[in-house]
Tab-separated table of C-alpha atoms and ligand atoms in Angstrom:
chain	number	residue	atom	x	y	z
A	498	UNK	CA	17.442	-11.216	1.902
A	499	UNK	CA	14.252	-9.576	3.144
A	500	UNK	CA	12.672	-7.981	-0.341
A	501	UNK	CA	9.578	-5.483	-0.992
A	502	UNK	CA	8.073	-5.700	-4.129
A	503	UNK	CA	5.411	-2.926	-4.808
A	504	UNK	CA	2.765	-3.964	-7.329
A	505	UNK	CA	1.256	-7.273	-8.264
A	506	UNK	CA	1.077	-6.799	-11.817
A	507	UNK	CA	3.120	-9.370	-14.312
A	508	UNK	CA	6.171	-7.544	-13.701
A	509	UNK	CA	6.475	-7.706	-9.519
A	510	UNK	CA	4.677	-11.167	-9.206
A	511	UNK	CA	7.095	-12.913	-11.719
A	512	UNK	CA	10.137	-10.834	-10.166
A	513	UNK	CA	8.708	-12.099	-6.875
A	514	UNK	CA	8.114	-15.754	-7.477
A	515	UNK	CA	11.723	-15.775	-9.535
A	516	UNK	CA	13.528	-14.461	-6.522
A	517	UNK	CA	11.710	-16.509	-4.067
A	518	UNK	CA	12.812	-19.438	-5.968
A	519	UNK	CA	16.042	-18.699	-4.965
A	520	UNK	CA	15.253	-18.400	-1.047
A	521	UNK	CA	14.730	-14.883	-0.381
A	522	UNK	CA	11.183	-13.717	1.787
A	523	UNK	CA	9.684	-12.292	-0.661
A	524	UNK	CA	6.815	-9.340	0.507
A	525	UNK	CA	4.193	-8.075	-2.084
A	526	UNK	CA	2.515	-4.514	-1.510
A	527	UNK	CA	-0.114	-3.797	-4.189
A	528	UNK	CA	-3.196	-0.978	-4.180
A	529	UNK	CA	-5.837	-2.472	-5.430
A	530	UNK	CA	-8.116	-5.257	-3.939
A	531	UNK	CA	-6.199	-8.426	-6.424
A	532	UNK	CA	-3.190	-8.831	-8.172
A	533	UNK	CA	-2.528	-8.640	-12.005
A	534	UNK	CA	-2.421	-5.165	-12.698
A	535	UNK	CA	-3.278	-4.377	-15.837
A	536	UNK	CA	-3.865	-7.817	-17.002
A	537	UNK	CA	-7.143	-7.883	-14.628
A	538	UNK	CA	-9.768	-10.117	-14.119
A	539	UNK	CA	-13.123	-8.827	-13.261
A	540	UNK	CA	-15.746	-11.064	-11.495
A	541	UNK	CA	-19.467	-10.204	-11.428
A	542	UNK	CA	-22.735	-11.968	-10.807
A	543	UNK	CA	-23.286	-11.724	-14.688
A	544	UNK	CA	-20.039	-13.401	-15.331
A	545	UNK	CA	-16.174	-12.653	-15.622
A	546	UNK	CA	-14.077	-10.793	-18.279
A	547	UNK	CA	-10.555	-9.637	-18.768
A	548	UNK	CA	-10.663	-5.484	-18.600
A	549	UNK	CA	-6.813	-4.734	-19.316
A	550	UNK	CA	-4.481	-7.127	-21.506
A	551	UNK	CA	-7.008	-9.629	-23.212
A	552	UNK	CA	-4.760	-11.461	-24.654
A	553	UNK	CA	-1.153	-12.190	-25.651
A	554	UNK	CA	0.532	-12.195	-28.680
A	555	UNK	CA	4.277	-13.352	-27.734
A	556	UNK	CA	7.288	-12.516	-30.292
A	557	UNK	CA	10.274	-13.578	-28.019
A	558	UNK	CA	10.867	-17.292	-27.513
A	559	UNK	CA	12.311	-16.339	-23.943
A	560	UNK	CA	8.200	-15.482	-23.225
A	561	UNK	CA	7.092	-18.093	-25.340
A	562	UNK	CA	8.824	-20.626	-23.026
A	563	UNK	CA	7.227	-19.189	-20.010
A	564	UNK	CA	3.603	-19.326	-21.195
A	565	UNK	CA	4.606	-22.338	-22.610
A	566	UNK	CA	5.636	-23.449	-18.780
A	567	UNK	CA	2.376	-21.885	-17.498
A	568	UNK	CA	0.272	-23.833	-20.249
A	569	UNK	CA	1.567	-27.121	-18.779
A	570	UNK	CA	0.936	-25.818	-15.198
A	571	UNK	CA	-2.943	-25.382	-16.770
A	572	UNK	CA	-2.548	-21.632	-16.296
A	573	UNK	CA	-2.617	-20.349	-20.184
A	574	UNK	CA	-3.963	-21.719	-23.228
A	575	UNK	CA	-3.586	-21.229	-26.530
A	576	UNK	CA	-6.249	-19.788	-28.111
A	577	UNK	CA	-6.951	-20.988	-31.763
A	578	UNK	CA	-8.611	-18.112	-33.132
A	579	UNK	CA	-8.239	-16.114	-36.507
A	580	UNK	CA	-7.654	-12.176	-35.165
A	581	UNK	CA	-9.478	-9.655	-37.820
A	582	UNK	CA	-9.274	-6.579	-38.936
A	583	UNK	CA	-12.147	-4.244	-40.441
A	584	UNK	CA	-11.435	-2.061	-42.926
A	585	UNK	CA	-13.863	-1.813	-45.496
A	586	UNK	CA	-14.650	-5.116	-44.824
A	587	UNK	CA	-13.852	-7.863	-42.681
A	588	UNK	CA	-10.644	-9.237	-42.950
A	589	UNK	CA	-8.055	-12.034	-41.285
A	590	UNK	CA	-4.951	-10.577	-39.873
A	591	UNK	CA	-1.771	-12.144	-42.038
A	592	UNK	CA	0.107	-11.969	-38.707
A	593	UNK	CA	-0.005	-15.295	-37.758
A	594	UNK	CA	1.717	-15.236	-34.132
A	595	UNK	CA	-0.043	-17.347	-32.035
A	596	UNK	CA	-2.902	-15.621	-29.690
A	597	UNK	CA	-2.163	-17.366	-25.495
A	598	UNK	CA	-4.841	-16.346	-23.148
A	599	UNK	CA	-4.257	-16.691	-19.263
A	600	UNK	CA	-6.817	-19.320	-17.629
A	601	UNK	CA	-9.270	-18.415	-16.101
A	602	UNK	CA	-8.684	-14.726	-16.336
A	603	UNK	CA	-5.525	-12.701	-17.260
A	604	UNK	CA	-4.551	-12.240	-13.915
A	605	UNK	CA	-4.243	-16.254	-13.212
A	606	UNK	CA	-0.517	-16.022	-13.638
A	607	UNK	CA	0.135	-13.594	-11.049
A	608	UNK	CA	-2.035	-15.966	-8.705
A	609	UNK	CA	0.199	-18.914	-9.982
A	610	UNK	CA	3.649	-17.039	-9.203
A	611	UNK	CA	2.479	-15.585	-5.865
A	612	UNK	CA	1.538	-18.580	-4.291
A	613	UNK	CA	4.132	-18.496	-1.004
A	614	UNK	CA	5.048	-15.174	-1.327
A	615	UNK	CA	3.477	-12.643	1.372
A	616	UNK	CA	0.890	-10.103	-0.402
A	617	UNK	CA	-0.465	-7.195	1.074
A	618	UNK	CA	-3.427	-6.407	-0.945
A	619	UNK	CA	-5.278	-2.869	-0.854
A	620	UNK	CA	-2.057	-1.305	0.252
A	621	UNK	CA	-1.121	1.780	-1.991
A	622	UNK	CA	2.640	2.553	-0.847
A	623	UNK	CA	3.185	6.308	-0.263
A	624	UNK	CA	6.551	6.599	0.667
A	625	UNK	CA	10.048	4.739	0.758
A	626	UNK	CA	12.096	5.827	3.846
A	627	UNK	CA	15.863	4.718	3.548
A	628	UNK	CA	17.557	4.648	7.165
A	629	UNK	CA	21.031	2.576	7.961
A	630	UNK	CA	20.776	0.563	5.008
A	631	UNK	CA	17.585	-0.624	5.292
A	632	UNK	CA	14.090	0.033	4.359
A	633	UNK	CA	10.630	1.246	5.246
A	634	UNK	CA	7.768	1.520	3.595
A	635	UNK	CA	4.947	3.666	4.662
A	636	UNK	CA	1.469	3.570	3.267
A	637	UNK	CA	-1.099	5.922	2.562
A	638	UNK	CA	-2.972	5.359	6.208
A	639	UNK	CA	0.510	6.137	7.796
A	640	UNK	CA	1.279	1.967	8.217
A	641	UNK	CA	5.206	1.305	7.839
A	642	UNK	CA	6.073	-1.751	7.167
A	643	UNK	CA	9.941	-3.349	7.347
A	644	UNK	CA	12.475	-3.693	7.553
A	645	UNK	CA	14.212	-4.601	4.143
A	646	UNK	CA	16.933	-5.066	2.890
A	647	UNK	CA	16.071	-4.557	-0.935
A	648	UNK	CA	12.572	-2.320	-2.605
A	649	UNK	CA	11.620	-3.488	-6.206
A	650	UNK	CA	9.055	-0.991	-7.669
A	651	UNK	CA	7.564	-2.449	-10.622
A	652	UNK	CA	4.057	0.581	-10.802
A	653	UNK	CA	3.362	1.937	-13.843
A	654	UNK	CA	6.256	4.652	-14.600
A	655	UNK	CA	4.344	7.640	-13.056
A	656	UNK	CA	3.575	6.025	-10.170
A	657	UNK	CA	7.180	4.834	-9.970
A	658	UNK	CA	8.511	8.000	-10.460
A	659	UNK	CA	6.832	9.378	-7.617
A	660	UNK	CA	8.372	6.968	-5.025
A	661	UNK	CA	11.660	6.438	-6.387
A	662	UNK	CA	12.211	10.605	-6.718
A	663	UNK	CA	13.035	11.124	-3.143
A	664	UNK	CA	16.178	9.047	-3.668
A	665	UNK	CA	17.633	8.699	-7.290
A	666	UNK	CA	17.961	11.222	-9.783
A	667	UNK	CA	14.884	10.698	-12.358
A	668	UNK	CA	14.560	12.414	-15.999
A	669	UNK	CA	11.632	14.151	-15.801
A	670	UNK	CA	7.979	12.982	-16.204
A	671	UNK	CA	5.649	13.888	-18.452
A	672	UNK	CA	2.440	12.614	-18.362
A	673	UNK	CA	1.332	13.495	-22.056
A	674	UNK	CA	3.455	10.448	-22.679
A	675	UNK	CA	1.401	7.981	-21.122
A	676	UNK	CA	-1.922	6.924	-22.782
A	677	UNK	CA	-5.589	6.476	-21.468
A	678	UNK	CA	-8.136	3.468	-22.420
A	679	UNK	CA	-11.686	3.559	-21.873
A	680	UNK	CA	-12.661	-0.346	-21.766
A	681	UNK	CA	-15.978	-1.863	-21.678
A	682	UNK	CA	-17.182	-5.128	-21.026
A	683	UNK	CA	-21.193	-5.780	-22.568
A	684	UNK	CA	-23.050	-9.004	-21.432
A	685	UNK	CA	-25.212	-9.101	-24.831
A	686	UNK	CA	-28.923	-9.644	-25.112
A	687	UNK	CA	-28.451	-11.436	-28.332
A	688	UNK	CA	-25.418	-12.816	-29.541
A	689	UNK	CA	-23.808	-11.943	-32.537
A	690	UNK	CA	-23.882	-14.036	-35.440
A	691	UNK	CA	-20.823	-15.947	-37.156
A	692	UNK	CA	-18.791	-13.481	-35.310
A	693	UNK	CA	-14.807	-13.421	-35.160
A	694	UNK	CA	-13.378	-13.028	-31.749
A	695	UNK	CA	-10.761	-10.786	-31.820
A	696	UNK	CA	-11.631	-7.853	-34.125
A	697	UNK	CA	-9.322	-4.509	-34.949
A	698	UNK	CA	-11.243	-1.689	-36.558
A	699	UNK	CA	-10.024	1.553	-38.411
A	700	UNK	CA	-11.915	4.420	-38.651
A	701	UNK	CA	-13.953	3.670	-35.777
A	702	UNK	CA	-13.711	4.578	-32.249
A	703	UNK	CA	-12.873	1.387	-31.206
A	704	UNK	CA	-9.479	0.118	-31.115
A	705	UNK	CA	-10.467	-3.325	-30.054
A	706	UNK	CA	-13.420	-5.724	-29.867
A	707	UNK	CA	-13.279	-8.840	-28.150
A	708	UNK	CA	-15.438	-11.974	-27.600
A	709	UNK	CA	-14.385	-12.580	-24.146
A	710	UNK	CA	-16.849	-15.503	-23.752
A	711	UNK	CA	-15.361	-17.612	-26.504
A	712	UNK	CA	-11.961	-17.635	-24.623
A	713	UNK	CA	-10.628	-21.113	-23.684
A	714	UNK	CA	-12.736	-22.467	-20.435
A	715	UNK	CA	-14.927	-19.099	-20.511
A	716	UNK	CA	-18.128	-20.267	-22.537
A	717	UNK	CA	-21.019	-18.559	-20.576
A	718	UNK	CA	-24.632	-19.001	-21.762
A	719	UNK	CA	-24.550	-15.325	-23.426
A	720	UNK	CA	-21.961	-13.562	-25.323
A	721	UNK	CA	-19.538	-10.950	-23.515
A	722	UNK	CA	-17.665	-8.134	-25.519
A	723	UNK	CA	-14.846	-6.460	-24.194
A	724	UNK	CA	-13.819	-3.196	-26.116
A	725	UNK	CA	-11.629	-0.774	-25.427
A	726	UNK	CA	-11.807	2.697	-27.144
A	727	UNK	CA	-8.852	4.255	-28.996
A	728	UNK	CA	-6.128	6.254	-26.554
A	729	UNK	CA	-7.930	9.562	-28.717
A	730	UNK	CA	-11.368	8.519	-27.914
A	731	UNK	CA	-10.373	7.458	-24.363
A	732	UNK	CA	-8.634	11.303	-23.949
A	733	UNK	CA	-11.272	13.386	-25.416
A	734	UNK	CA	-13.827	11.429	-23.441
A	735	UNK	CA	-11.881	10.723	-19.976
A	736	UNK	CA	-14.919	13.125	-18.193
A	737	UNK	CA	-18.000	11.349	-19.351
A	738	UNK	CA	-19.907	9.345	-17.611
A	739	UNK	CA	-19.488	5.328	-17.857
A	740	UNK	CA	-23.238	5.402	-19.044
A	741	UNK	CA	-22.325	7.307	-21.972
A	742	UNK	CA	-18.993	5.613	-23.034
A	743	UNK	CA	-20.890	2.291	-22.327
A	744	UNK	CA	-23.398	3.346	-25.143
A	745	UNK	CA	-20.631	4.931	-27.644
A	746	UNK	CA	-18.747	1.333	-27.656
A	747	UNK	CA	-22.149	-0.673	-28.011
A	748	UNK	CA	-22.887	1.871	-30.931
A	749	UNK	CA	-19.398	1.367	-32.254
A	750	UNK	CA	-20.124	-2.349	-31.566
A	751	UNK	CA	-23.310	-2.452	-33.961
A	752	UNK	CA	-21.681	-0.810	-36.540
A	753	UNK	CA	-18.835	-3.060	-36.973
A	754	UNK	CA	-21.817	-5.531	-37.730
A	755	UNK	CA	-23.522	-3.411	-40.250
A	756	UNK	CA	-26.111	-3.142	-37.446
A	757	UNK	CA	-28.288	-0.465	-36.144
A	758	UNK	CA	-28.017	-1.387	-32.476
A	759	UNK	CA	-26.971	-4.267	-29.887
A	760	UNK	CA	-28.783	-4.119	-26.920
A	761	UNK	CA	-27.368	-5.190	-23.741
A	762	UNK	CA	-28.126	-7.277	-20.604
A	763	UNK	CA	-25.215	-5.823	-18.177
A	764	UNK	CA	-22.581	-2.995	-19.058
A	765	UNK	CA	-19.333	-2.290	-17.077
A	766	UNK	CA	-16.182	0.294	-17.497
A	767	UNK	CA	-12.980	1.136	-16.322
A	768	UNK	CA	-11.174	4.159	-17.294
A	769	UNK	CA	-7.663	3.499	-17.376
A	770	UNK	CA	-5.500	6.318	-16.367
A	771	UNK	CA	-2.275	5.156	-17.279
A	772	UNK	CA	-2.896	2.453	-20.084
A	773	UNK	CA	0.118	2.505	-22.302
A	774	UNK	CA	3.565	4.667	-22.518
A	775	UNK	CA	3.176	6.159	-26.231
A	776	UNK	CA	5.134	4.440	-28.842
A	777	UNK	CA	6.860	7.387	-29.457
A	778	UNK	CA	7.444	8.498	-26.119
A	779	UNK	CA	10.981	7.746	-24.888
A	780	UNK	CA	11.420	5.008	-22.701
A	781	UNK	CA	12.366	5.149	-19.265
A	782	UNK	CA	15.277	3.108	-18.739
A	783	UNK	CA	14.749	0.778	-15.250
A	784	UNK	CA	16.208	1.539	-12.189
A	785	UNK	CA	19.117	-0.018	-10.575
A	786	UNK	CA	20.789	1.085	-7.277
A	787	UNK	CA	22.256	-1.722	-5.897
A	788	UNK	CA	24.225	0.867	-3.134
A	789	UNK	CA	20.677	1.384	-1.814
A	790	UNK	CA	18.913	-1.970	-2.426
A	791	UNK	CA	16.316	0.102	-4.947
A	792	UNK	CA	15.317	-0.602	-8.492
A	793	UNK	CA	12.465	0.007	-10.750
A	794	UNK	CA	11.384	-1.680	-13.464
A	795	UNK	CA	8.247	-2.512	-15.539
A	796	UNK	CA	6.675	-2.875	-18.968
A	797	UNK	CA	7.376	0.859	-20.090
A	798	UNK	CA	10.931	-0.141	-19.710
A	799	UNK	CA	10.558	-2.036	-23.040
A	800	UNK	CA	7.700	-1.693	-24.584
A	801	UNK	CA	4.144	-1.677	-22.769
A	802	UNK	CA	2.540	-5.013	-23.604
A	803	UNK	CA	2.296	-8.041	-21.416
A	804	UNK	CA	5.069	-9.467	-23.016
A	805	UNK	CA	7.300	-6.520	-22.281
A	806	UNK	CA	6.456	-7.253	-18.806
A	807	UNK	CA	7.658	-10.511	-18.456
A	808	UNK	CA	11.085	-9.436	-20.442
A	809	UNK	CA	11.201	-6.560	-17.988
A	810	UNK	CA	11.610	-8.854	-15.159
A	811	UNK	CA	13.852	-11.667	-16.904
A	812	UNK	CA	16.084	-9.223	-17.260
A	813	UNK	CA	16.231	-7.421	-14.189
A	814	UNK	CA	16.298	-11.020	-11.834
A	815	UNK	CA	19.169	-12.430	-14.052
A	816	UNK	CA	20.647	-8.592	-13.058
A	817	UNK	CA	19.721	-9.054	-9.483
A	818	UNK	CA	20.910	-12.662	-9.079
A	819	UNK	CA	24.246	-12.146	-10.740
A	820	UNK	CA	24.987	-8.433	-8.792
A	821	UNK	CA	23.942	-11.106	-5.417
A	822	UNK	CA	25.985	-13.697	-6.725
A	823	UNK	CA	28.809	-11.391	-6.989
A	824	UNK	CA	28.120	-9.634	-3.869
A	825	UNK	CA	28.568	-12.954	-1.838
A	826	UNK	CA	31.835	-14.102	-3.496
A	827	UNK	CA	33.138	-10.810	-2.274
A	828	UNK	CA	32.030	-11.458	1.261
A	829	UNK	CA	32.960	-15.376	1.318
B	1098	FAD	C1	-6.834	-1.561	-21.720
B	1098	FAD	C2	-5.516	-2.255	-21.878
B	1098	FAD	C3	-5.305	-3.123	-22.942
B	1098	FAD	C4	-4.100	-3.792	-23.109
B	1098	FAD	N1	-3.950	-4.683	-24.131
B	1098	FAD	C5	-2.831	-5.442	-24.204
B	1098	FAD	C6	-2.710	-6.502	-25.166
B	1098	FAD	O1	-3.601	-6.737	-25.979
B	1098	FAD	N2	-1.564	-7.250	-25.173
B	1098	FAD	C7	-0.558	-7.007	-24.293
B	1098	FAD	O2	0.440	-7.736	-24.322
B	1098	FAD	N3	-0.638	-6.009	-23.383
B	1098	FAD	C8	-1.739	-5.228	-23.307
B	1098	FAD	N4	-1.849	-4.239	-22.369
B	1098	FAD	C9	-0.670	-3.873	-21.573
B	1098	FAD	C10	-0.409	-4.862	-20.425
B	1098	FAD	O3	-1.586	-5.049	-19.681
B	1098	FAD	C11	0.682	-4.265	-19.544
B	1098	FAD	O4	1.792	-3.948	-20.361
B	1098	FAD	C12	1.169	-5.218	-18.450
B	1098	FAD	O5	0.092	-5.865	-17.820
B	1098	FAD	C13	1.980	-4.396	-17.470
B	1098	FAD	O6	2.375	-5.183	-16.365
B	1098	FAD	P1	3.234	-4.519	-15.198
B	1098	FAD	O7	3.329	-5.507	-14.114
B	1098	FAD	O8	4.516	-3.983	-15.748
B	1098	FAD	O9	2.406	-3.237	-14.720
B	1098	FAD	P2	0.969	-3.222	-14.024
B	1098	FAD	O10	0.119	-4.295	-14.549
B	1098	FAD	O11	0.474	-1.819	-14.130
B	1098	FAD	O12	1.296	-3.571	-12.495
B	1098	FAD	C14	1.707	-2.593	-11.585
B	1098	FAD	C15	0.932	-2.781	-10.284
B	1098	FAD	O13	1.417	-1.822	-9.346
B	1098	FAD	C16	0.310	-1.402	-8.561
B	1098	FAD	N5	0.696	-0.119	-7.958
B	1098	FAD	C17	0.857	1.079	-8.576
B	1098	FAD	N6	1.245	2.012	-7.678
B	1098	FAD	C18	1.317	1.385	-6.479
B	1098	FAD	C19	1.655	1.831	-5.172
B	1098	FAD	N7	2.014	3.091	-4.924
B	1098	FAD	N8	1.621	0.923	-4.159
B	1098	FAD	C20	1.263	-0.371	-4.393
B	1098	FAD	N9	0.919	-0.836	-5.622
B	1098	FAD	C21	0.956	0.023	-6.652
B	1098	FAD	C22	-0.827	-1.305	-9.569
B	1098	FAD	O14	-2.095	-1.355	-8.933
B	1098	FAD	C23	-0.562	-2.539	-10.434
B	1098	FAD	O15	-1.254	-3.672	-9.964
B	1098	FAD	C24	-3.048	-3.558	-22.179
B	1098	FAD	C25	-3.250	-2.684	-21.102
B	1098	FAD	C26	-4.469	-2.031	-20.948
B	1098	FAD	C27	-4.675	-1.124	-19.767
């Protein structure tokens, strides 16, 4: 069958490489320039750092077994690091699930599955039109592309929801449900001392602080932080300029240390509109129209982390392949 996937994040590149696998032509569409999503790799002349996901902390053996399978293909490592926590004072994390980073960046997966699949990169799909049981799909400079027989939408839920309206009866979105992240990745002038690379604070405006340098196969010559600010921090602040949140997480950064100040060689942001679906927030359930050849699915179907991801798309391509499976025996 002839299948569009929208989005290149874990979700639609491990949907896409699973169902290629099993001989369908496979098409891609993403917006941005790469693929990954919100596990993203950034590349810069001062060196590269993860700015979404920055790690992965698997609980399910079903994802263990797939990083597992990507650590043998040389695409993740395990990274042997003690995670910490700062309260009063420093302290290690008793959780002691394993930490897996993706080599070299976060998005190297979605490289790995994608290789023979067709991607259309810096394609933001605007529309799905439905027409004798096949479909098109038009982008945002009025380009259709098609026919196909089947559209997987694997966007973050709001983005979903606004393609998928037009044909199947949604619950309503809300966007107070979905939660904004300010990250920032700091190229430092002077490293840190006897630092620990993965740190969560409390009662500080930083949710996260991460040595991205110290990764497996990502020693640079200087030290890079990435930190994200809390979903509060990231709200309240969402107008700012990158100048000033860039200087609120190096403050934050210092006093972590106990220090006045760390000064820095190279600064960049991202402001991430739709980060995470709140814990709390109910969970939109995936998509599945098999009358139309349409279905949705993604991280916020269970959970929001990197490993919800991958379960997001297990599931749905063990749906898929037995609803084909079934489909054929009838026709046979
Ligand atoms: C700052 C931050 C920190 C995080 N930290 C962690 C962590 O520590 N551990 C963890 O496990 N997870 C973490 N996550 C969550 C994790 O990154 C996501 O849960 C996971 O990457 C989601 O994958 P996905 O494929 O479902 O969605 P996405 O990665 O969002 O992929 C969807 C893709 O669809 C594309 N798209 C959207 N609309 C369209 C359109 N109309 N046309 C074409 N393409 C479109 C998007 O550009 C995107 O590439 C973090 C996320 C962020 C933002």
């Amino acid at each position: 069958m002839d299948i569009a996937v929208v989005g290149a994040g874990i979700t639609g590149c491990l949907i896409a490489a699973t169902l290629q696998k099993q001989g369908h032509k496979i098409t891609v569409f993403e917006k941005s320039r790469g693929r990954g999503g919100r596990a993203t790799c950034k590349r810069t002349h001062w060196g590269q750092f993860d700015l979404g996901a920055p790690f992965i902390r698997p609980t399910d053996p079903l994802v263990t077994e797939h990083l597992t399978e990507l650590e043998q293909q040389g695409v993740a490592r395990r990274w042997l690091v003690t995670p910490y926590k700062k309260q009063q004072t420093l302290q290690a994390d008793k959780d002691n699930t394993p930490v897996y980073v993706l080599t070299p960046g976060m998005n190297a997966a979605c490289h790995f599955w994608l290789q023979g699949c067709r991607l259309a990169t810096s394609t933001r799909i605007t529309y799905l039109q439905h027409s004798a049981g096949k479909w098109l799909l038009w982008d945002e400079s009025q380009c259709k592309f098609g026919l196909f027989d089947w559209v997987i939408v694997t966007a973050p839920w709001p983005q979903s929801h606004a393609l998928l309206a037009p044909h199947v009866c949604l619950p309503a979105f809300d966007e107070t449900h979905w939660l904004p992240c300010w990250t920032v990745a700091a190229q430092l002038q002077t490293a840190l001392p006897d630092v620990m690379p993965i740190i969560y604070p409390s009662d500080s405006i930083l949710q996260l602080a991460v040595l991205d340098s110290e990764k497996p196969l990502r020693q640079g010559h200087s030290q890079i932080w990435t930190m994200q600010l809390t979903h509060q921090a990231s709200n309240a602040m969402r107008e700012l300029s990158s100048t000033v949140i860039a200087r609120t997480a190096l403050m934050a950064l210092a006093s972590l240390f106990e220090r006045d100040a760390v000064d820095s060689l190279q600064c960049y942001q991202h402001f991430w509109r739709y980060a995470r679906l709140a814990p709390d927030a109910p969970r939109p359930s995936p998509v599945w129209a098999p009358e139309l050849g349409l279905a949705a699915t993604g991280d916020w179907a269970l959970g929001g982390s990197v490993e919800s991801a991958m379960r997001a798309a297990v599931q749905f391509c063990q749906q898929f392949t037995d609803n084909f499976c079934y489909a054929q025996s009838r026709s046979g």
